[in-house]
Amino acid sequence: MTLYYVRIEGVNLDKVLSDTPQVSVQRGASFLLRQAALDLPSCVPLSLEPISVGASIGLYECDTDSASDAKITEVIREWLATHCEYKYFTFVVSTIPASEYFFQDHEQLLLACRLQQMQLPSLSLAGLDSHTSEVCGWNGILPGNAHIKLKKEEANSILPISQSVQTRYEAGRKLRQDFYSREAGTAFENYKFTNDLHSLANDSDKGQLSDKLAVFYLDGNRFGDIQRQFADSKEKYLAFDNTLRKYLKSFLSDFLLHAKNSPDYLNPEEQLRIEILMWGGDEVLILVPAWCGLDLLTFFYEHVSHWKIEQIPLTFSAGILFANVKTPLAQLRAYVKEELTEHVKSEIAKNTVSNAFEYLILESVDCPAEDIASYRKKVYGEISEYITALSPLTSDGLRDLAELKNQLPKSQCQQLVLAILQDDNISAFSRDTTEDVSSTRRALSRFEIVSPGVEKQFDQITSRHFIDITGKPIAPVWRWTHFLELWDYLP
């Protein structure tokens, strides 16, 4: 018998995850990518044993004396290319004979997959040979060779869509309960969830937060480096994967229970206002109503604070983006991942690895066209250069900030932050008497008349909760600005 290692990976994911505004289609694409890796061992005539399964990646061992590495690859490619659902995705497959050096084998598989990706079209060609003259109504590019019946209240209730979009749409509806049952436990298989972003984010009792989303994206810090430490043997690599999956399952089950018992997460039909669009490996994407965003943030970070593998802490960078439900979801996904979270990771790369996050609140329906640094400079001026990633807020911190909010007049906070932006000086709170008193200090003096002792009170509370990734309180100008920015999102 000869032992082989096999890797499959879904690539060019934007073509299936972000090509339509429909959340059910995006959900279905995410579920199918993971399901393909899970289904493979039982659907091909090969003796495949999973080593690791991620959001769109599968790593297996194959013990056989009847097939070469080329034949194994051919069988798997054929199955993926002809499967009624998976043929609409772009997969790469690599196989090599196992050596005594698992790490080198793993790296060779990865490199082979990257090479294949560069040689493939950027999207699947399945369904593109249609002779229809109609265009997919949700994708806008693919041929409309299938149809879907919309809700009765919508005009033109029959919509042409592509077979690819139809497949992902149907999977997004039928696989969701299977996903929660498998990833959180069978106790959750009958939980009900909202089906669209409007029912997820709409609540007239929430005032201006109604129809606003919190888009929460997580990415593990240096997980690739950590994983490579465990790649010297297949057994250690498998142990790493099993431990991470156990941690994620624990978080998801606890979070669902927490949400089920929190009225803020339930709509009038008792459906949970939660949408998971990426799950597995070290990447997670979750949508919740804007008023639940900070609760999700603190719940996750408090849950993962003890996560370790052989005494190595597992930490995460996160971005949380608050936006109108009408903002194109594909743009929000890209911005929270490529701008917010990557900005956090770039800062962590210069410091000690730790849990950290950044947030952005979009008041307009439009997503910024600029990178995050340029956008912040346009909004905040020169002090934007001093924005730092924040250490995670805690539930106690949220309560402290909420209590502080209830004790202070918002109008005075607004005037103070306007003065901060007018001064555009990181040292605007300085008491240096050799220069003219800043607009910030004058505004603070007026604030003290209305709320005596406000500066000391604010400093005592916010210096404990608005801290950077080194554990130091951030500058007062940014503590005040963050406090006002997050005012409506605090409990």
Short mmCIF file of C-alpha atoms in Angstrom, two decimals:
data_model
loop_
_atom_site.label_atom_id
_atom_site.label_comp_id
_atom_site.label_asym_id
_atom_site.label_seq_id
_atom_site.Cartn_x
_atom_site.Cartn_y
_atom_site.Cartn_z
CA MET A 1 0.00 0.00 0.00
CA THR A 2 1.18 3.52 -0.85
CA LEU A 3 0.22 6.52 1.24
CA TYR A 4 -0.62 9.81 -0.48
CA TYR A 5 -1.59 13.24 0.77
CA VAL A 6 -4.36 15.09 -1.05
CA ARG A 7 -5.42 18.74 -0.86
CA ILE A 8 -8.49 20.35 -2.42
CA GLU A 9 -9.19 24.05 -2.22
CA GLY A 10 -11.91 26.36 -3.49
CA VAL A 11 -10.27 29.37 -5.17
CA ASN A 12 -11.33 32.63 -6.86
CA LEU A 13 -13.94 32.91 -4.14
CA ASP A 14 -15.12 36.43 -4.98
CA LYS A 15 -16.77 34.97 -8.09
CA VAL A 16 -19.14 32.93 -5.93
CA LEU A 17 -19.20 34.70 -2.55
CA SER A 18 -19.65 38.29 -3.66
CA ASP A 19 -21.19 38.27 -7.14
CA THR A 20 -24.78 38.92 -6.03
CA PRO A 21 -26.37 41.09 -3.33
CA GLN A 22 -28.54 38.22 -2.12
CA VAL A 23 -27.53 37.00 1.31
CA SER A 24 -29.04 33.54 0.70
CA VAL A 25 -26.79 33.12 -2.35
CA GLN A 26 -23.70 34.18 -0.41
CA ARG A 27 -24.64 31.90 2.46
CA GLY A 28 -25.18 29.00 0.07
CA ALA A 29 -21.80 29.52 -1.58
CA SER A 30 -20.06 29.46 1.80
CA PHE A 31 -21.90 26.32 2.89
CA LEU A 32 -21.22 24.48 -0.39
CA LEU A 33 -17.50 25.22 -0.34
CA ARG A 34 -17.23 23.65 3.09
CA GLN A 35 -19.64 20.83 2.24
CA ALA A 36 -17.57 19.78 -0.77
CA ALA A 37 -14.57 19.15 1.45
CA LEU A 38 -16.75 17.23 3.91
CA ASP A 39 -18.51 15.13 1.23
CA LEU A 40 -15.43 14.13 -0.75
CA PRO A 41 -14.28 11.04 1.22
CA SER A 42 -17.68 9.34 0.97
CA CYS A 43 -18.35 10.25 -2.67
CA VAL A 44 -15.28 9.03 -4.57
CA PRO A 45 -13.97 5.45 -4.94
CA LEU A 46 -10.85 6.22 -2.93
CA SER A 47 -9.83 5.49 0.62
CA LEU A 48 -9.66 9.08 1.86
CA GLU A 49 -9.29 10.00 5.52
CA PRO A 50 -9.66 13.69 6.48
CA ILE A 51 -6.74 15.33 8.25
CA SER A 52 -8.11 18.88 8.21
CA VAL A 53 -11.23 20.58 6.80
CA GLY A 54 -11.58 24.35 6.69
CA ALA A 55 -14.00 26.84 5.17
CA SER A 56 -13.00 25.92 1.61
CA ILE A 57 -10.05 23.54 2.04
CA GLY A 58 -9.72 19.82 2.63
CA LEU A 59 -6.54 17.90 3.47
CA TYR A 60 -6.66 14.10 3.37
CA GLU A 61 -4.54 10.98 3.34
CA CYS A 62 -5.19 8.26 0.80
CA ASP A 63 -3.90 4.73 1.36
CA THR A 64 -4.07 2.73 -1.86
CA ASP A 65 -2.16 0.35 -4.11
CA SER A 66 -4.48 0.72 -7.09
CA ALA A 67 -4.02 4.37 -8.05
CA SER A 68 -1.18 6.77 -8.74
CA ASP A 69 -1.09 10.35 -7.55
CA ALA A 70 -2.18 11.49 -11.02
CA LYS A 71 -5.13 9.07 -10.98
CA ILE A 72 -6.24 10.19 -7.54
CA THR A 73 -6.18 13.81 -8.69
CA GLU A 74 -8.10 12.93 -11.87
CA VAL A 75 -10.85 11.08 -9.97
CA ILE A 76 -11.38 13.97 -7.55
CA ARG A 77 -11.34 16.62 -10.28
CA GLU A 78 -13.87 14.65 -12.29
CA TRP A 79 -16.18 14.37 -9.30
CA LEU A 80 -15.98 18.08 -8.52
CA ALA A 81 -16.42 19.10 -12.17
CA THR A 82 -19.52 16.96 -12.71
CA HIS A 83 -21.25 17.32 -9.35
CA CYS A 84 -24.59 19.08 -9.73
CA GLU A 85 -23.64 21.74 -7.14
CA TYR A 86 -19.86 21.84 -6.88
CA LYS A 87 -19.31 22.22 -10.65
CA TYR A 88 -20.15 25.92 -10.32
CA PHE A 89 -17.08 26.51 -8.16
CA THR A 90 -13.39 26.62 -9.06
CA PHE A 91 -11.43 23.96 -7.19
CA VAL A 92 -7.77 23.01 -7.35
CA VAL A 93 -6.57 19.52 -6.42
CA SER A 94 -3.07 18.29 -5.68
CA THR A 95 -1.76 14.85 -4.67
CA ILE A 96 1.74 13.69 -3.71
CA PRO A 97 3.19 10.47 -2.29
CA ALA A 98 3.71 10.81 1.45
CA SER A 99 7.27 11.06 2.68
CA GLU A 100 8.63 10.92 6.20
CA TYR A 101 8.61 14.75 6.26
CA PHE A 102 5.00 15.85 6.62
CA PHE A 103 5.84 19.56 6.71
CA GLN A 104 7.58 19.43 3.33
CA ASP A 105 4.74 17.39 1.87
CA HIS A 106 2.23 19.93 3.11
CA GLU A 107 4.16 22.84 1.59
CA GLN A 108 4.47 21.02 -1.76
CA LEU A 109 0.70 20.48 -1.83
CA LEU A 110 0.12 24.15 -1.14
CA LEU A 111 2.52 25.27 -3.86
CA ALA A 112 0.95 22.89 -6.37
CA CYS A 113 -2.47 24.34 -5.63
CA ARG A 114 -1.22 27.90 -6.10
CA LEU A 115 0.29 26.97 -9.46
CA GLN A 116 -2.98 25.38 -10.59
CA GLN A 117 -4.93 28.44 -9.53
CA MET A 118 -2.82 30.66 -11.77
CA GLN A 119 -3.48 28.32 -14.71
CA LEU A 120 -7.28 28.16 -14.30
CA PRO A 121 -10.01 30.57 -15.44
CA SER A 122 -11.11 32.93 -12.68
CA LEU A 123 -14.61 31.40 -12.62
CA SER A 124 -16.25 28.08 -13.37
CA LEU A 125 -17.37 27.63 -16.98
CA ALA A 126 -20.30 25.39 -15.99
CA GLY A 127 -23.59 26.69 -17.36
CA LEU A 128 -21.99 29.28 -19.62
CA ASP A 129 -22.87 27.39 -22.81
CA SER A 130 -26.52 28.40 -22.52
CA HIS A 131 -28.26 29.85 -25.57
CA THR A 132 -30.63 32.04 -23.58
CA SER A 133 -30.73 35.76 -24.30
CA GLU A 134 -31.69 36.60 -20.72
CA VAL A 135 -29.20 37.80 -18.11
CA CYS A 136 -29.14 36.68 -14.50
CA GLY A 137 -31.21 39.20 -12.56
CA TRP A 138 -29.08 38.93 -9.42
CA ASN A 139 -25.62 38.52 -10.92
CA GLY A 140 -26.00 40.80 -13.93
CA ILE A 141 -23.37 38.93 -15.99
CA LEU A 142 -24.10 35.20 -16.17
CA PRO A 143 -26.79 33.88 -18.53
CA GLY A 144 -30.27 33.69 -17.04
CA ASN A 145 -30.77 30.01 -17.84
CA ALA A 146 -32.93 29.31 -14.75
CA HIS A 147 -35.82 31.11 -13.07
CA ILE A 148 -36.93 31.86 -9.57
CA LYS A 149 -40.30 32.91 -8.19
CA LEU A 150 -40.05 35.98 -6.02
CA LYS A 151 -42.32 37.06 -3.19
CA LYS A 152 -45.81 38.02 -4.28
CA GLU A 153 -45.39 41.65 -3.28
CA GLU A 154 -42.40 42.09 -5.57
CA ALA A 155 -42.90 43.25 -9.14
CA ASN A 156 -42.06 40.81 -11.97
CA SER A 157 -42.44 37.80 -9.69
CA ILE A 158 -40.55 35.48 -12.10
CA LEU A 159 -36.87 36.40 -12.32
CA PRO A 160 -34.30 34.87 -14.67
CA ILE A 161 -31.17 33.80 -12.79
CA SER A 162 -28.16 31.69 -13.66
CA GLN A 163 -27.95 28.02 -12.77
CA SER A 164 -24.96 28.82 -10.58
CA VAL A 165 -26.86 31.45 -8.61
CA GLN A 166 -29.91 29.21 -8.36
CA THR A 167 -27.80 26.36 -6.98
CA ARG A 168 -26.21 28.56 -4.35
CA TYR A 169 -29.55 30.16 -3.44
CA GLU A 170 -31.23 26.80 -2.87
CA ALA A 171 -28.23 25.53 -0.89
CA GLY A 172 -28.29 28.62 1.30
CA ARG A 173 -31.81 27.73 2.38
CA LYS A 174 -31.59 23.95 2.67
CA LEU A 175 -28.13 23.57 4.26
CA ARG A 176 -28.43 26.14 7.03
CA GLN A 177 -29.98 23.84 9.63
CA ASP A 178 -27.44 21.14 8.78
CA PHE A 179 -24.68 23.69 9.29
CA TYR A 180 -25.81 24.66 12.78
CA SER A 181 -26.48 21.07 13.77
CA ARG A 182 -22.99 19.99 12.66
CA GLU A 183 -21.00 23.01 13.82
CA ALA A 184 -22.84 23.84 17.08
CA GLY A 185 -24.58 20.58 18.00
CA THR A 186 -27.86 18.79 17.34
CA ALA A 187 -29.57 20.85 20.05
CA PHE A 188 -29.60 23.75 17.57
CA GLU A 189 -30.97 22.01 14.48
CA ASN A 190 -34.46 23.45 15.02
CA TYR A 191 -33.42 27.03 15.73
CA LYS A 192 -35.01 29.53 13.36
CA PHE A 193 -33.09 32.34 11.69
CA THR A 194 -33.99 35.37 9.62
CA ASN A 195 -33.88 34.80 5.87
CA ASP A 196 -32.86 38.25 4.63
CA LEU A 197 -31.04 41.33 5.83
CA HIS A 198 -34.19 43.41 6.23
CA SER A 199 -35.76 41.00 8.73
CA LEU A 200 -32.37 40.71 10.45
CA ALA A 201 -31.84 44.46 10.91
CA ASN A 202 -35.29 46.05 10.93
CA ASP A 203 -36.79 47.07 14.30
CA SER A 204 -38.72 50.33 14.59
CA ASP A 205 -38.12 50.35 18.35
CA LYS A 206 -34.39 50.80 17.74
CA GLY A 207 -34.78 54.27 16.23
CA GLN A 208 -31.93 55.29 13.96
CA LEU A 209 -30.23 51.91 14.38
CA SER A 210 -33.09 50.15 12.61
CA ASP A 211 -31.99 48.80 9.23
CA LYS A 212 -28.33 48.95 10.21
CA LEU A 213 -25.97 45.97 10.26
CA ALA A 214 -22.87 45.04 12.18
CA VAL A 215 -20.50 43.10 9.89
CA PHE A 216 -18.05 41.23 12.12
CA TYR A 217 -14.99 39.60 10.55
CA LEU A 218 -12.32 37.60 12.39
CA ASP A 219 -8.94 36.37 11.23
CA GLY A 220 -6.52 34.37 13.35
CA ASN A 221 -3.16 35.99 14.09
CA ARG A 222 -0.23 34.09 12.61
CA PHE A 223 -2.23 30.87 12.48
CA GLY A 224 -0.19 29.80 9.48
CA ASP A 225 3.01 30.08 11.51
CA ILE A 226 1.44 28.26 14.45
CA GLN A 227 0.08 25.54 12.20
CA ARG A 228 3.49 25.02 10.62
CA GLN A 229 4.87 24.37 14.10
CA PHE A 230 2.51 21.40 14.22
CA ALA A 231 3.20 20.24 10.67
CA ASP A 232 6.21 18.12 11.53
CA SER A 233 3.81 15.20 11.86
CA LYS A 234 0.37 14.34 10.57
CA GLU A 235 -0.80 13.49 14.08
CA LYS A 236 0.13 16.91 15.51
CA TYR A 237 -1.43 18.66 12.53
CA LEU A 238 -4.65 16.72 13.06
CA ALA A 239 -4.57 17.57 16.77
CA PHE A 240 -4.27 21.27 15.92
CA ASP A 241 -7.25 21.10 13.58
CA ASN A 242 -9.39 19.16 16.06
CA THR A 243 -8.59 21.59 18.87
CA LEU A 244 -9.48 24.62 16.78
CA ARG A 245 -12.76 23.04 15.64
CA LYS A 246 -13.60 22.18 19.24
CA TYR A 247 -13.02 25.79 20.30
CA LEU A 248 -15.13 27.16 17.45
CA LYS A 249 -17.94 24.74 18.19
CA SER A 250 -17.91 25.77 21.84
CA PHE A 251 -18.09 29.45 20.92
CA LEU A 252 -20.90 28.96 18.41
CA SER A 253 -23.07 26.86 20.72
CA ASP A 254 -22.60 29.28 23.62
CA PHE A 255 -23.27 32.29 21.40
CA LEU A 256 -26.48 30.79 20.01
CA LEU A 257 -27.72 30.08 23.53
CA HIS A 258 -26.78 33.62 24.56
CA ALA A 259 -28.60 35.10 21.57
CA LYS A 260 -31.68 32.91 22.08
CA ASN A 261 -32.02 34.33 25.59
CA SER A 262 -31.41 37.95 24.51
CA PRO A 263 -34.48 39.81 23.16
CA ASP A 264 -32.22 42.06 21.06
CA TYR A 265 -31.34 39.09 18.85
CA LEU A 266 -34.94 37.98 18.23
CA ASN A 267 -37.35 39.44 15.69
CA PRO A 268 -41.16 39.40 16.18
CA GLU A 269 -41.32 35.90 14.64
CA GLU A 270 -38.83 34.66 17.27
CA GLN A 271 -36.19 34.18 14.58
CA LEU A 272 -32.57 34.76 15.50
CA ARG A 273 -31.09 37.84 13.85
CA ILE A 274 -27.80 36.10 12.99
CA GLU A 275 -26.22 35.39 9.63
CA ILE A 276 -22.98 33.40 9.31
CA LEU A 277 -21.35 33.81 5.91
CA MET A 278 -17.92 32.34 6.61
CA TRP A 279 -16.95 29.62 9.05
CA GLY A 280 -14.00 27.32 9.40
CA GLY A 281 -10.26 27.44 9.73
CA ASP A 282 -9.25 30.78 11.20
CA GLU A 283 -11.74 33.02 9.37
CA VAL A 284 -15.26 33.86 10.52
CA LEU A 285 -17.80 36.35 9.15
CA ILE A 286 -20.98 37.04 11.13
CA LEU A 287 -23.76 39.58 10.55
CA VAL A 288 -25.98 40.79 13.38
CA PRO A 289 -28.13 43.92 13.86
CA ALA A 290 -26.11 47.05 14.56
CA TRP A 291 -27.41 47.23 18.14
CA CYS A 292 -25.93 43.75 18.81
CA GLY A 293 -22.52 44.42 17.27
CA LEU A 294 -20.62 45.34 20.43
CA ASP A 295 -22.29 42.52 22.33
CA LEU A 296 -21.04 40.01 19.73
CA LEU A 297 -17.57 41.57 19.83
CA THR A 298 -17.23 41.29 23.61
CA PHE A 299 -18.86 37.84 23.73
CA PHE A 300 -16.38 36.45 21.22
CA TYR A 301 -13.26 37.91 22.79
CA GLU A 302 -14.24 36.91 26.32
CA HIS A 303 -14.89 33.41 25.04
CA VAL A 304 -11.55 33.03 23.26
CA SER A 305 -9.37 34.65 25.92
CA HIS A 306 -8.28 31.21 27.20
CA TRP A 307 -7.79 29.49 23.82
CA LYS A 308 -4.41 27.80 23.61
CA ILE A 309 -2.76 24.94 21.79
CA GLU A 310 0.16 23.44 23.72
CA GLN A 311 0.48 26.69 25.68
CA ILE A 312 0.53 28.80 22.51
CA PRO A 313 -2.23 31.46 22.78
CA LEU A 314 -4.63 31.68 19.85
CA THR A 315 -5.47 35.31 19.17
CA PHE A 316 -7.60 37.06 16.58
CA SER A 317 -7.70 40.33 14.69
CA ALA A 318 -11.20 41.63 14.05
CA GLY A 319 -12.96 44.34 12.13
CA ILE A 320 -16.51 45.42 12.86
CA LEU A 321 -18.29 47.59 10.34
CA PHE A 322 -21.60 49.31 11.12
CA ALA A 323 -23.51 50.11 7.94
CA ASN A 324 -26.91 50.58 6.36
CA VAL A 325 -28.62 47.39 5.24
CA LYS A 326 -28.82 48.86 1.72
CA THR A 327 -25.05 49.11 1.36
CA PRO A 328 -23.90 46.37 -1.05
CA LEU A 329 -22.88 43.42 1.10
CA ALA A 330 -20.02 42.46 -1.21
CA GLN A 331 -18.45 45.89 -0.62
CA LEU A 332 -18.87 45.59 3.15
CA ARG A 333 -17.30 42.12 3.16
CA ALA A 334 -14.32 43.33 1.20
CA TYR A 335 -13.81 46.48 3.29
CA VAL A 336 -14.06 44.87 6.70
CA LYS A 337 -11.61 42.15 5.64
CA GLU A 338 -9.13 43.96 3.42
CA GLU A 339 -9.06 47.34 5.16
CA LEU A 340 -10.18 47.15 8.80
CA THR A 341 -8.87 43.73 9.76
CA GLU A 342 -5.72 43.96 7.68
CA HIS A 343 -4.98 47.31 9.34
CA VAL A 344 -5.19 45.58 12.72
CA LYS A 345 -2.92 42.77 11.56
CA SER A 346 -0.34 45.22 10.22
CA GLU A 347 -0.20 46.90 13.63
CA ILE A 348 0.07 43.57 15.43
CA ALA A 349 2.99 42.65 13.16
CA LYS A 350 4.94 45.51 14.78
CA ASN A 351 4.00 44.55 18.34
CA THR A 352 3.28 41.59 20.57
CA VAL A 353 0.64 39.29 19.10
CA SER A 354 -2.65 39.87 20.90
CA ASN A 355 -6.39 40.08 20.43
CA ALA A 356 -7.31 43.41 18.86
CA PHE A 357 -10.00 45.07 16.76
CA GLU A 358 -10.94 48.19 14.86
CA TYR A 359 -14.37 49.50 13.96
CA LEU A 360 -15.88 51.85 11.40
CA ILE A 361 -19.30 53.46 11.34
CA LEU A 362 -20.68 54.36 7.93
CA GLU A 363 -23.35 57.05 8.02
CA SER A 364 -23.81 56.94 4.24
CA VAL A 365 -25.20 54.06 2.19
CA ASP A 366 -21.97 54.14 0.19
CA CYS A 367 -18.91 52.17 1.21
CA PRO A 368 -15.68 54.23 1.17
CA ALA A 369 -13.83 54.24 -2.13
CA GLU A 370 -10.56 55.06 -0.34
CA ASP A 371 -8.37 52.85 1.80
CA ILE A 372 -9.02 53.08 5.53
CA ALA A 373 -6.14 55.48 6.25
CA SER A 374 -7.25 57.93 3.56
CA TYR A 375 -10.88 57.72 4.64
CA ARG A 376 -10.04 58.41 8.27
CA LYS A 377 -7.83 61.35 7.35
CA LYS A 378 -10.71 62.82 5.36
CA VAL A 379 -13.06 62.44 8.33
CA TYR A 380 -10.77 63.16 11.29
CA GLY A 381 -7.86 65.14 9.87
CA GLU A 382 -4.27 64.83 11.03
CA ILE A 383 -5.15 63.14 14.33
CA SER A 384 -6.16 60.09 12.27
CA GLU A 385 -2.45 59.22 12.18
CA TYR A 386 -2.73 58.36 15.88
CA ILE A 387 -5.59 55.88 15.57
CA THR A 388 -4.50 52.55 16.98
CA ALA A 389 -6.04 49.11 17.07
CA LEU A 390 -7.95 48.58 20.30
CA SER A 391 -7.73 45.78 22.81
CA PRO A 392 -11.10 44.03 23.02
CA LEU A 393 -13.84 45.64 25.06
CA THR A 394 -15.25 43.50 27.86
CA SER A 395 -18.84 43.11 29.01
CA ASP A 396 -17.91 45.01 32.19
CA GLY A 397 -16.36 47.70 30.02
CA LEU A 398 -19.55 48.02 27.97
CA ARG A 399 -21.59 48.41 31.16
CA ASP A 400 -19.20 51.05 32.49
CA LEU A 401 -19.32 53.00 29.24
CA ALA A 402 -23.12 52.69 29.08
CA GLU A 403 -23.44 54.02 32.63
CA LEU A 404 -21.14 56.90 31.77
CA LYS A 405 -23.23 57.65 28.70
CA ASN A 406 -26.35 57.85 30.83
CA GLN A 407 -24.69 60.39 33.14
CA LEU A 408 -23.42 62.78 30.45
CA PRO A 409 -25.32 65.06 28.07
CA LYS A 410 -24.70 63.99 24.49
CA SER A 411 -24.80 67.58 23.23
CA GLN A 412 -21.81 68.53 25.38
CA CYS A 413 -19.90 65.45 24.17
CA GLN A 414 -20.64 66.48 20.59
CA GLN A 415 -19.37 70.00 21.17
CA LEU A 416 -16.19 68.67 22.75
CA VAL A 417 -15.47 66.27 19.88
CA LEU A 418 -16.15 69.04 17.35
CA ALA A 419 -13.55 71.14 19.19
CA ILE A 420 -11.12 68.20 19.07
CA LEU A 421 -11.57 67.93 15.30
CA GLN A 422 -11.21 71.72 14.96
CA ASP A 423 -7.90 71.73 16.85
CA ASP A 424 -6.76 68.61 14.95
CA ASN A 425 -4.00 68.15 17.51
CA ILE A 426 -3.29 64.95 19.42
CA SER A 427 -2.20 67.11 22.39
CA ALA A 428 -5.36 69.24 22.39
CA PHE A 429 -6.02 68.39 26.06
CA SER A 430 -2.63 69.72 27.12
CA ARG A 431 -2.65 72.31 29.94
CA ASP A 432 0.50 74.00 28.58
CA THR A 433 -0.01 77.70 29.36
CA THR A 434 2.76 78.87 27.03
CA GLU A 435 0.37 78.61 24.10
CA ASP A 436 -3.15 79.82 23.49
CA VAL A 437 -5.75 77.68 25.22
CA SER A 438 -7.07 75.17 22.72
CA SER A 439 -10.66 75.00 21.55
CA THR A 440 -10.74 71.58 23.19
CA ARG A 441 -9.82 72.95 26.61
CA ARG A 442 -12.37 75.75 26.28
CA ALA A 443 -15.07 73.24 25.35
CA LEU A 444 -14.04 71.05 28.26
CA SER A 445 -14.26 74.04 30.63
CA ARG A 446 -17.84 74.64 29.48
CA PHE A 447 -18.53 70.91 29.95
CA GLU A 448 -17.22 71.13 33.53
CA ILE A 449 -19.79 73.82 34.31
CA VAL A 450 -22.62 71.51 33.22
CA SER A 451 -21.07 68.31 34.62
CA PRO A 452 -18.56 69.12 37.39
CA GLY A 453 -15.65 66.68 37.53
CA VAL A 454 -16.42 65.26 34.08
CA GLU A 455 -12.78 65.19 32.94
CA LYS A 456 -11.62 63.16 35.93
CA GLN A 457 -14.65 60.88 35.81
CA PHE A 458 -14.24 60.26 32.09
CA ASP A 459 -10.52 59.63 32.40
CA GLN A 460 -10.94 57.12 35.23
CA ILE A 461 -13.44 55.03 33.27
CA THR A 462 -12.22 55.25 29.69
CA SER A 463 -8.53 54.79 30.51
CA ARG A 464 -9.45 51.25 31.66
CA HIS A 465 -11.42 50.31 28.54
CA PHE A 466 -10.06 52.25 25.56
CA ILE A 467 -6.58 50.78 25.51
CA ASP A 468 -4.16 49.86 22.74
CA ILE A 469 -2.68 46.45 22.04
CA THR A 470 0.21 47.11 24.44
CA GLY A 471 -2.24 47.66 27.31
CA LYS A 472 -1.80 51.45 27.51
CA PRO A 473 -4.72 53.93 27.48
CA ILE A 474 -5.05 55.66 24.13
CA ALA A 475 -4.84 59.46 23.82
CA PRO A 476 -7.73 61.44 25.40
CA VAL A 477 -8.73 62.96 22.05
CA TRP A 478 -9.38 59.45 20.75
CA ARG A 479 -11.10 58.23 23.89
CA TRP A 480 -13.62 61.06 23.58
CA THR A 481 -14.02 60.47 19.85
CA HIS A 482 -14.55 56.73 20.23
CA PHE A 483 -16.99 57.32 23.08
CA LEU A 484 -19.15 59.62 20.97
CA GLU A 485 -18.86 57.46 17.85
CA LEU A 486 -20.04 54.37 19.76
CA TRP A 487 -22.68 56.23 21.78
CA ASP A 488 -25.70 54.80 19.97
CA TYR A 489 -24.23 51.30 19.88
CA LEU A 490 -23.57 51.01 23.61
CA PRO A 491 -26.20 49.01 25.54
#
